[in-house]
Every structure is written in C-alpha cells, then in structure tokens.
Amino acid sequence: MNSLSEARRAAASPLFAGLEGDVGVSFEFFPPKTEKMAETLWDAIGTLSPLAPRFVSVTYGAGGSTRERTHATVERIVRETAIPAAAHLTCVDASRAEIEEVARGYWDIGVRHIVALRGDPPVAGTRFEARADGYASAADLVAGLKAVAPFEISVGAYPETHPEAASAAADLDNLKRKIDAGADRAITQFFFEPDTFFRFRDAAAAAGITAEIVPGIMPVTNFAAIQRMSGMTGTAVPDWLAGLFEGLDDHPPARQLVAATVAAEMCRRLYAGGVREFHFYTLNRAELSYAICHLLGVRPQ
Ligand SMILES: Cc1cc2nc3c(=O)[nH]c(=O)nc-3n(C[C@H](O)[C@H](O)[C@H](O)COP(=O)(O)OP(=O)(O)OC[C@H]3O[C@@H](n4cnc5c(N)ncnc54)[C@H](O)[C@@H]3O)c2cc1C
C-alpha cells in the first residue's frame, strides 16, 4: 500500500481499523531503586514480553549513577527472558578503560546491543565535561565500543535539535558521525507532533543518513512532569496538549485514557507516514504502551 492510499484510508475509516500488525516495537525501562519498584518493573516486562519486542533497553542514570542497577537489571533480563536486552551506556564520569570493562562485562553475559550516549551530568543544568581519559562524545563512544566487540548499537537523535548543538545542521552532522562510527539506528528524543518527526526524517535523509530512525514515544500521564522534562530537552509542548490535560489532576484514570488516546493517535499518524518501528519510553508501566501497541495491530505472539 503506498503512502497516499494509506493516508486516505487513515482519514476515511476508523483510525485503527484493520492495521496489519506489521509494526516492530521496543520498550525502554529504568533500573528500579527499591523492591517495590523492581516488582512494578518485572510486572511490566512480563506484560510486554508477549508482544515480542525487537529489544528492551535499560537506562543509565545521569552521571552513571545507576551503573550497578542497570547492569543487574540487564543481566536479569538476559537470564530470565528471551527478549534481546540493550544496555544504555554513557561517557559521563568514566574513563575509556572503565567503559571498556563494562562493555566487555556485557558482552560476556550475552548482551549484544548497547544504546550509546554521551549522557548528561549528574547535576541538572550543568554542562557535560569530558574527562581527559574519557570519551568526549557519543560518536567517540560508538567507535570505542565497536573496538571492544561487534555490538549492535543505537544512538540518540533530536528532531527538535539537541539543546547544546550549534545548529540543526551541526546536530545532524553529529548524528551522521555516530552512524559513520558504526551505530545501526537512531532513537529519537520524544516529541508531540508527527510533522516534527517527518521533517527530521527528511532532513536526515537529505544529510545522507540512511540508518533507521525510530521515533521515541512518550505517553504523557503526568503533564506537569512532562512540561518540566520538555523544558530541559527543548521539546515543544503544544497548547492543545495542555488543554487536553486541563482539569484532570484529580482524575488519574481519565488521564490514563487521555494519554493512551493522544499517544496512539500520534503513532497512527506516524504509521500513515510509513513508520513501522516504535520505541516506547514506558517509565516502567506496561498498560499504556500495551494499549498503544494493541491499537497498532501488535498482538501477543
Ligand atoms: C533514546 C535516548 C536514550 C537516552 N538514554 C539516556 C540514559 O540512559 N542515560 C543518560 O544519562 N542520558 C540518556 N539520554 C540523554 C542523553 O544522554 C542526552 O541527550 C545528552 O545530552 C546527549 O547525548 P548524545 O548521546 O545525544 O550526545 P552526542 O551525540 O555526543 O551530542 C551531544 C551534543 O554535542 C554536540 N556535539 C557532539 N559532538 C560534536 C562535535 N564534534 N562538534 C560539535 N558538536 C558536537 C551535539 O550536536 C549535541 O548537541 C538519552 C537520550 C535519548 C534520545
């Protein structure tokens, strides 16, 4: 089906009717701090696993603050599930030798996929300072990891331009450097308008980036928290989104329904524009991502 007939179908029939289920998904989790949070995480992994994600990834806390917890979570996924696990790894406050040791450790326990990032400093609002014996950017990290073992590597991409980049073009050059260094795919920062993604995908293609660019989907339930995060990441929060969450502070179940509706509609429009891979920022909760995947035609395997 070409994109014009797909767009016509999306406009003319119930939005989610008859999707073929030809969608690949991945899920991102953060390492739990407490027993209770671990329980929530493992419930979420148990719920989402039957959807046969391409991979699940585990984040690395700002400043490398979750090194052990990230490692333990990834290790348990490898041990207890059949889903490919991807470990996030950053350059912050680590020497090249330390990163090499961590990467070797991952390879030895069977991890074949790293999400390679420069990372943010532990104190929000301060700037990243490269260590003399460390990596200065994600592109350098990708090259370093490839020298350790033939990892599959994902990197970050910024449809609304990384806040520290000199320009959108410079940011795309940086993405190209990461791909040229050996990254297999880019996963984007979250965004709220499909056109933001399409413009970025076109600009990346025009810049000679041929690797797959996977939209990062953030289902919003806590609007105030997302507004704060968006301020830090430079993500535009549309007025209509604020309007949709107005008056729902004391109605958590309604917020969940609104969150699923908004995110699913965006995914549907991305699908109509040819997107077939989606990466969900789950925040360790399964239901929203599960519902959106279901609407996109993804079923337990
Ligand atoms: C999918 C995804 C997952 C993430 N997971 C984590 C996580 O687990 N833990 C965590 O701490 N953070 C995470 N982050 C956040 C990320 O660490 C921050 O956005 C960080 O500020 C930039 O990381 P990067 O890998 O994109 O850096 P880089 O690609 O190195 O880019 C950083 C900035 O420097 C610029 N730059 C880089 N090299 C050059 C150069 N040679 N010349 C000029 N400019 C240059 C870039 O344009 C950009 O502005 C994630 C982000 C995404 C999109």
CSV table of C-alpha atoms and ligand atoms in Angstrom, one decimal:
chain,number,residue,atom,x,y,z
A,1,MET,CA,0.0,0.0,0.0
A,2,ASN,CA,1.5,3.4,-0.9
A,3,SER,CA,1.6,6.3,1.5
A,4,LEU,CA,-1.2,8.2,-0.3
A,5,SER,CA,-3.7,5.4,-0.2
A,6,GLU,CA,-2.6,4.7,3.4
A,7,ALA,CA,-3.2,8.4,4.3
A,8,ARG,CA,-6.7,8.2,2.6
A,9,ARG,CA,-7.5,5.0,4.5
A,10,ALA,CA,-6.5,6.6,7.8
A,11,ALA,CA,-8.7,9.6,7.1
A,12,ALA,CA,-11.7,7.7,5.8
A,13,SER,CA,-12.1,4.7,8.1
A,14,PRO,CA,-12.0,4.2,11.9
A,15,LEU,CA,-8.5,5.3,12.8
A,16,PHE,CA,-7.2,1.9,13.9
A,17,ALA,CA,-9.3,-0.4,11.8
A,18,GLY,CA,-7.6,-3.3,10.1
A,19,LEU,CA,-3.9,-2.5,10.7
A,20,GLU,CA,-1.8,-5.4,9.6
A,21,GLY,CA,0.3,-5.7,12.7
A,22,ASP,CA,3.4,-5.1,10.6
A,23,VAL,CA,5.0,-3.0,13.3
A,24,GLY,CA,8.2,-3.6,15.3
A,25,VAL,CA,8.3,-2.2,18.9
A,26,SER,CA,10.9,-1.8,21.6
A,27,PHE,CA,10.5,-0.8,25.2
A,28,GLU,CA,12.7,1.3,27.5
A,29,PHE,CA,12.8,0.8,31.2
A,30,PHE,CA,14.8,2.4,34.0
A,31,PRO,CA,16.6,0.4,36.7
A,32,PRO,CA,14.5,0.1,39.9
A,33,LYS,CA,15.6,1.7,43.2
A,34,THR,CA,13.5,-0.4,45.6
A,35,GLU,CA,12.0,-3.8,45.9
A,36,LYS,CA,8.6,-2.3,45.2
A,37,MET,CA,9.8,-0.6,42.1
A,38,ALA,CA,11.5,-3.8,41.0
A,39,GLU,CA,8.2,-5.6,41.3
A,40,THR,CA,6.5,-3.0,39.1
A,41,LEU,CA,9.3,-3.3,36.5
A,42,TRP,CA,9.1,-7.1,36.4
A,43,ASP,CA,5.3,-6.9,36.1
A,44,ALA,CA,5.7,-4.5,33.2
A,45,ILE,CA,8.3,-6.7,31.5
A,46,GLY,CA,6.0,-9.8,32.0
A,47,THR,CA,3.1,-7.9,30.4
A,48,LEU,CA,5.0,-6.5,27.4
A,49,SER,CA,7.2,-9.6,26.6
A,50,PRO,CA,4.5,-11.5,24.7
A,51,LEU,CA,4.4,-8.6,22.2
A,52,ALA,CA,7.8,-9.9,21.1
A,53,PRO,CA,9.6,-6.6,21.2
A,54,ARG,CA,12.7,-6.3,19.0
A,55,PHE,CA,14.6,-5.4,22.2
A,56,VAL,CA,14.1,-3.9,25.6
A,57,SER,CA,16.5,-1.3,26.9
A,58,VAL,CA,17.6,-0.2,30.4
A,59,THR,CA,18.7,3.3,31.0
A,60,TYR,CA,21.8,4.5,32.7
A,61,GLY,CA,21.2,7.2,35.4
A,62,ALA,CA,22.5,10.7,34.9
A,63,GLY,CA,26.2,10.8,35.8
A,64,GLY,CA,26.4,7.0,35.6
A,65,SER,CA,24.6,6.9,39.0
A,66,THR,CA,22.8,3.6,38.2
A,67,ARG,CA,25.8,1.6,36.9
A,68,GLU,CA,25.3,-1.4,39.1
A,69,ARG,CA,21.5,-1.3,39.0
A,70,THR,CA,21.5,-1.0,35.2
A,71,HIS,CA,23.9,-3.9,35.0
A,72,ALA,CA,21.8,-6.1,37.4
A,73,THR,CA,18.6,-5.3,35.5
A,74,VAL,CA,20.0,-6.1,32.1
A,75,GLU,CA,21.6,-9.3,33.4
A,76,ARG,CA,18.3,-10.5,34.9
A,77,ILE,CA,16.5,-9.8,31.5
A,78,VAL,CA,19.2,-11.8,29.8
A,79,ARG,CA,18.9,-14.6,32.3
A,80,GLU,CA,15.1,-14.8,32.7
A,81,THR,CA,13.6,-13.8,29.4
A,82,ALA,CA,14.1,-14.5,25.7
A,83,ILE,CA,14.0,-10.8,24.7
A,84,PRO,CA,17.2,-9.2,23.4
A,85,ALA,CA,18.4,-6.8,26.1
A,86,ALA,CA,20.1,-3.5,25.3
A,87,ALA,CA,22.1,-1.7,27.9
A,88,HIS,CA,22.3,2.1,27.9
A,89,LEU,CA,25.9,3.4,28.5
A,90,THR,CA,27.1,6.9,28.8
A,91,CYS,CA,30.5,8.7,28.7
A,92,VAL,CA,29.9,10.7,32.0
A,93,ASP,CA,32.5,10.4,34.7
A,94,ALA,CA,34.1,7.2,33.3
A,95,SER,CA,37.5,6.5,31.8
A,96,ARG,CA,37.8,4.7,28.5
A,97,ALA,CA,39.2,1.8,30.4
A,98,GLU,CA,36.2,1.7,32.7
A,99,ILE,CA,33.8,1.8,29.8
A,100,GLU,CA,35.7,-0.9,28.0
A,101,GLU,CA,35.5,-3.1,31.2
A,102,VAL,CA,31.7,-2.5,31.5
A,103,ALA,CA,31.2,-3.3,27.8
A,104,ARG,CA,33.3,-6.5,28.0
A,105,GLY,CA,31.2,-7.5,31.0
A,106,TYR,CA,28.0,-7.0,29.0
A,107,TRP,CA,29.4,-9.0,26.0
A,108,ASP,CA,30.4,-11.8,28.4
A,109,ILE,CA,26.9,-12.2,29.8
A,110,GLY,CA,25.4,-12.3,26.3
A,111,VAL,CA,24.4,-8.6,25.8
A,112,ARG,CA,24.8,-7.8,22.1
A,113,HIS,CA,23.2,-4.3,21.9
A,114,ILE,CA,24.3,-1.1,23.5
A,115,VAL,CA,22.4,2.3,23.4
A,116,ALA,CA,25.5,4.6,23.3
A,117,LEU,CA,25.0,8.1,24.7
A,118,ARG,CA,27.2,10.9,25.8
A,119,GLY,CA,25.0,11.3,28.8
A,120,ASP,CA,24.1,14.3,31.0
A,121,PRO,CA,25.9,15.4,34.1
A,122,PRO,CA,24.5,14.3,37.5
A,123,VAL,CA,23.5,17.9,38.4
A,124,ALA,CA,20.8,19.2,36.0
A,125,GLY,CA,21.6,22.4,34.3
A,126,THR,CA,25.4,22.0,34.4
A,127,ARG,CA,27.4,21.2,31.3
A,128,PHE,CA,29.0,17.9,30.3
A,129,GLU,CA,32.7,18.0,30.9
A,130,ALA,CA,34.7,15.3,29.1
A,131,ARG,CA,37.4,13.6,31.3
A,132,ALA,CA,40.9,13.7,29.9
A,133,ASP,CA,40.9,9.9,29.9
A,134,GLY,CA,37.3,9.5,28.8
A,135,TYR,CA,35.1,9.9,25.7
A,136,ALA,CA,34.1,13.4,24.6
A,137,SER,CA,31.0,12.5,22.7
A,138,ALA,CA,28.7,9.7,21.8
A,139,ALA,CA,30.4,9.3,18.4
A,140,ASP,CA,33.7,8.6,20.1
A,141,LEU,CA,31.9,6.1,22.4
A,142,VAL,CA,30.4,4.3,19.5
A,143,ALA,CA,33.9,3.9,17.9
A,144,GLY,CA,35.3,2.7,21.3
A,145,LEU,CA,32.5,0.1,21.8
A,146,LYS,CA,32.9,-1.2,18.2
A,147,ALA,CA,36.6,-1.8,19.1
A,148,VAL,CA,35.6,-3.9,22.1
A,149,ALA,CA,33.1,-6.2,20.3
A,150,PRO,CA,30.7,-6.2,17.3
A,151,PHE,CA,27.8,-4.8,19.3
A,152,GLU,CA,24.6,-3.7,17.7
A,153,ILE,CA,24.5,0.0,18.6
A,154,SER,CA,21.7,2.5,18.9
A,155,VAL,CA,22.2,6.2,19.4
A,156,GLY,CA,20.1,9.2,20.3
A,157,ALA,CA,18.7,11.7,17.8
A,158,TYR,CA,16.9,15.0,18.3
A,159,PRO,CA,14.0,16.0,16.0
A,160,GLU,CA,13.9,19.4,17.7
A,161,THR,CA,17.8,19.7,17.8
A,162,HIS,CA,19.8,18.9,20.9
A,163,PRO,CA,19.8,22.0,23.2
A,164,GLU,CA,23.7,22.2,23.1
A,165,ALA,CA,24.0,21.9,19.3
A,166,ALA,CA,25.3,25.0,17.4
A,167,SER,CA,22.5,24.5,14.8
A,168,ALA,CA,20.1,21.9,13.5
A,169,ALA,CA,22.6,21.2,10.6
A,170,ALA,CA,25.5,20.7,13.1
A,171,ASP,CA,23.4,18.3,15.1
A,172,LEU,CA,22.6,16.3,12.0
A,173,ASP,CA,26.3,16.2,11.2
A,174,ASN,CA,26.9,14.8,14.7
A,175,LEU,CA,24.2,12.2,14.1
A,176,LYS,CA,26.0,11.2,10.8
A,177,ARG,CA,29.3,10.9,12.7
A,178,LYS,CA,27.6,8.5,15.1
A,179,ILE,CA,26.3,6.4,12.3
A,180,ASP,CA,29.6,6.5,10.4
A,181,ALA,CA,31.3,5.4,13.6
A,182,GLY,CA,29.2,2.2,13.5
A,183,ALA,CA,25.8,2.9,15.0
A,184,ASP,CA,23.0,0.8,13.5
A,185,ARG,CA,20.0,3.0,14.3
A,186,ALA,CA,19.0,6.3,15.9
A,187,ILE,CA,16.2,6.5,18.5
A,188,THR,CA,14.7,10.0,18.9
A,189,GLN,CA,14.0,12.2,21.8
A,190,PHE,CA,10.3,12.3,22.5
A,191,PHE,CA,8.1,14.9,20.6
A,192,PHE,CA,4.4,15.6,20.3
A,193,GLU,CA,3.7,16.4,16.6
A,194,PRO,CA,4.2,13.8,13.9
A,195,ASP,CA,5.4,16.5,11.5
A,196,THR,CA,8.3,17.2,13.8
A,197,PHE,CA,9.4,13.6,13.2
A,198,PHE,CA,8.7,13.7,9.4
A,199,ARG,CA,10.7,16.9,8.9
A,200,PHE,CA,13.6,15.4,10.9
A,201,ARG,CA,13.5,12.2,8.9
A,202,ASP,CA,13.6,14.1,5.6
A,203,ALA,CA,16.4,16.3,6.8
A,204,ALA,CA,18.4,13.3,8.0
A,205,ALA,CA,17.9,11.6,4.6
A,206,ALA,CA,19.0,14.8,2.8
A,207,ALA,CA,22.1,14.8,5.0
A,208,GLY,CA,22.9,11.3,3.8
A,209,ILE,CA,21.8,9.4,6.9
A,210,THR,CA,20.5,6.1,5.7
A,211,ALA,CA,20.3,4.2,9.1
A,212,GLU,CA,16.8,3.6,10.5
A,213,ILE,CA,15.4,6.4,12.7
A,214,VAL,CA,13.0,5.2,15.3
A,215,PRO,CA,10.6,7.6,16.9
A,216,GLY,CA,10.8,7.6,20.7
A,217,ILE,CA,7.2,7.7,22.0
A,218,MET,CA,6.5,9.2,25.5
A,219,PRO,CA,2.9,8.5,26.6
A,220,VAL,CA,2.1,11.5,28.8
A,221,THR,CA,0.1,11.0,32.0
A,222,ASN,CA,1.7,13.5,34.3
A,223,PHE,CA,1.5,16.7,32.3
A,224,ALA,CA,3.5,18.9,34.8
A,225,ALA,CA,6.4,16.4,34.8
A,226,ILE,CA,6.4,16.3,31.1
A,227,GLN,CA,6.4,20.0,30.8
A,228,ARG,CA,9.5,20.1,33.1
A,229,MET,CA,11.3,17.5,31.1
A,230,SER,CA,10.4,19.1,27.8
A,231,GLY,CA,11.9,22.4,29.1
A,232,MET,CA,15.2,20.5,29.6
A,233,THR,CA,15.2,18.7,26.3
A,234,GLY,CA,13.9,21.5,24.2
A,235,THR,CA,10.8,19.6,23.2
A,236,ALA,CA,7.9,21.8,22.2
A,237,VAL,CA,4.7,21.2,24.2
A,238,PRO,CA,1.7,22.1,22.0
A,239,ASP,CA,-1.0,24.2,23.6
A,240,TRP,CA,-3.6,21.6,22.6
A,241,LEU,CA,-1.8,19.1,24.8
A,242,ALA,CA,-2.0,21.3,27.8
A,243,GLY,CA,-5.7,21.8,27.0
A,244,LEU,CA,-6.3,18.1,26.9
A,245,PHE,CA,-4.9,17.6,30.4
A,246,GLU,CA,-6.6,20.6,31.9
A,247,GLY,CA,-8.8,19.8,34.9
A,248,LEU,CA,-7.6,16.2,35.1
A,249,ASP,CA,-5.2,16.5,38.1
A,250,ASP,CA,-7.7,14.6,40.4
A,251,HIS,CA,-8.7,12.1,37.8
A,252,PRO,CA,-5.8,9.6,37.3
A,253,PRO,CA,-7.9,7.0,35.3
A,254,ALA,CA,-9.1,9.7,32.9
A,255,ARG,CA,-5.6,10.9,32.5
A,256,GLN,CA,-4.5,7.4,31.5
A,257,LEU,CA,-7.2,7.2,28.9
A,258,VAL,CA,-6.3,10.6,27.5
A,259,ALA,CA,-2.6,9.7,27.5
A,260,ALA,CA,-3.3,6.5,25.5
A,261,THR,CA,-5.6,8.4,23.1
A,262,VAL,CA,-3.0,11.1,22.4
A,263,ALA,CA,0.0,8.8,22.0
A,264,ALA,CA,-1.9,6.2,19.9
A,265,GLU,CA,-3.2,8.9,17.6
A,266,MET,CA,0.3,10.2,17.1
A,267,CYS,CA,1.6,6.7,16.4
A,268,ARG,CA,-1.2,6.1,13.9
A,269,ARG,CA,-0.2,9.3,12.0
A,270,LEU,CA,3.4,8.2,12.1
A,271,TYR,CA,2.3,4.8,10.8
A,272,ALA,CA,0.4,6.5,8.0
A,273,GLY,CA,3.6,8.3,7.1
A,274,GLY,CA,5.4,5.0,6.7
A,275,VAL,CA,6.8,4.5,10.2
A,276,ARG,CA,7.0,0.8,11.2
A,277,GLU,CA,9.3,0.8,14.2
A,278,PHE,CA,8.4,2.5,17.5
A,279,HIS,CA,10.4,2.8,20.7
A,280,PHE,CA,8.3,3.4,23.9
A,281,TYR,CA,9.5,5.3,26.9
A,282,THR,CA,7.5,3.1,29.3
A,283,LEU,CA,8.5,4.7,32.6
A,284,ASN,CA,8.3,1.1,33.8
A,285,ARG,CA,4.5,1.0,33.3
A,286,ALA,CA,3.1,-1.5,30.9
A,287,GLU,CA,-0.5,-0.6,30.3
A,288,LEU,CA,-0.2,2.5,28.2
A,289,SER,CA,2.4,1.0,25.8
A,290,TYR,CA,0.5,-2.2,25.7
A,291,ALA,CA,-2.7,-0.4,24.7
A,292,ILE,CA,-1.0,1.7,22.0
A,293,CYS,CA,0.7,-1.4,20.6
A,294,HIS,CA,-2.6,-3.2,20.5
A,295,LEU,CA,-4.2,-0.4,18.6
A,296,LEU,CA,-1.4,-0.5,16.1
A,297,GLY,CA,-2.2,-4.1,15.5
A,298,VAL,CA,0.6,-5.7,17.6
A,299,ARG,CA,-0.7,-8.9,19.3
A,300,PRO,CA,0.9,-11.4,21.7
A,301,GLN,CA,3.0,-14.0,19.8
B,1,LIG,C1,16.9,7.4,23.1
B,1,LIG,C2,17.6,8.1,24.2
B,1,LIG,C3,18.0,7.5,25.3
B,1,LIG,C4,18.7,8.1,26.3
B,1,LIG,N1,19.1,7.4,27.5
B,1,LIG,C5,19.9,8.0,28.4
B,1,LIG,C6,20.4,7.3,29.5
B,1,LIG,O1,20.2,6.1,29.7
B,1,LIG,N2,21.2,8.0,30.4
B,1,LIG,C7,21.5,9.3,30.3
B,1,LIG,O2,22.2,9.9,31.1
B,1,LIG,N3,21.0,10.0,29.2
B,1,LIG,C8,20.2,9.4,28.3
B,1,LIG,N4,19.8,10.2,27.2
B,1,LIG,C9,20.0,11.6,27.2
B,1,LIG,C10,21.4,12.0,26.5
B,1,LIG,O3,22.4,11.5,27.3
B,1,LIG,C11,21.4,13.5,26.4
B,1,LIG,O4,20.5,14.0,25.5
B,1,LIG,C12,22.8,14.1,26.2
B,1,LIG,O5,22.8,15.5,26.5
B,1,LIG,C13,23.3,13.9,24.8
B,1,LIG,O6,23.7,12.6,24.5
B,1,LIG,P1,24.0,12.2,23.0
B,1,LIG,O7,24.4,10.8,23.0
B,1,LIG,O8,23.0,12.6,22.0
B,1,LIG,O9,25.3,13.1,22.7
B,1,LIG,P2,26.2,13.5,21.5
B,1,LIG,O10,25.7,12.8,20.2
B,1,LIG,O11,27.6,13.4,21.8
B,1,LIG,O12,25.8,15.0,21.3
B,1,LIG,C14,25.8,15.9,22.4
B,1,LIG,C15,25.8,17.4,21.9
B,1,LIG,O13,27.1,17.7,21.5
B,1,LIG,C16,27.1,18.1,20.1
B,1,LIG,N5,28.3,17.5,19.5
B,1,LIG,C17,28.8,16.2,19.7
B,1,LIG,N6,30.0,16.1,19.1
B,1,LIG,C18,30.2,17.3,18.5
B,1,LIG,C19,31.3,17.8,17.7
B,1,LIG,N7,32.4,17.0,17.4
B,1,LIG,N8,31.2,19.1,17.3
B,1,LIG,C20,30.2,19.8,17.6
B,1,LIG,N9,29.1,19.4,18.3
B,1,LIG,C21,29.2,18.2,18.8
B,1,LIG,C22,25.8,17.5,19.5
B,1,LIG,O14,25.3,18.2,18.4
B,1,LIG,C23,24.9,17.7,20.7
B,1,LIG,O15,24.4,19.0,20.8
B,1,LIG,C24,19.0,9.5,26.2
B,1,LIG,C25,18.6,10.2,25.0
B,1,LIG,C26,17.9,9.5,24.0
B,1,LIG,C27,17.5,10.3,22.8
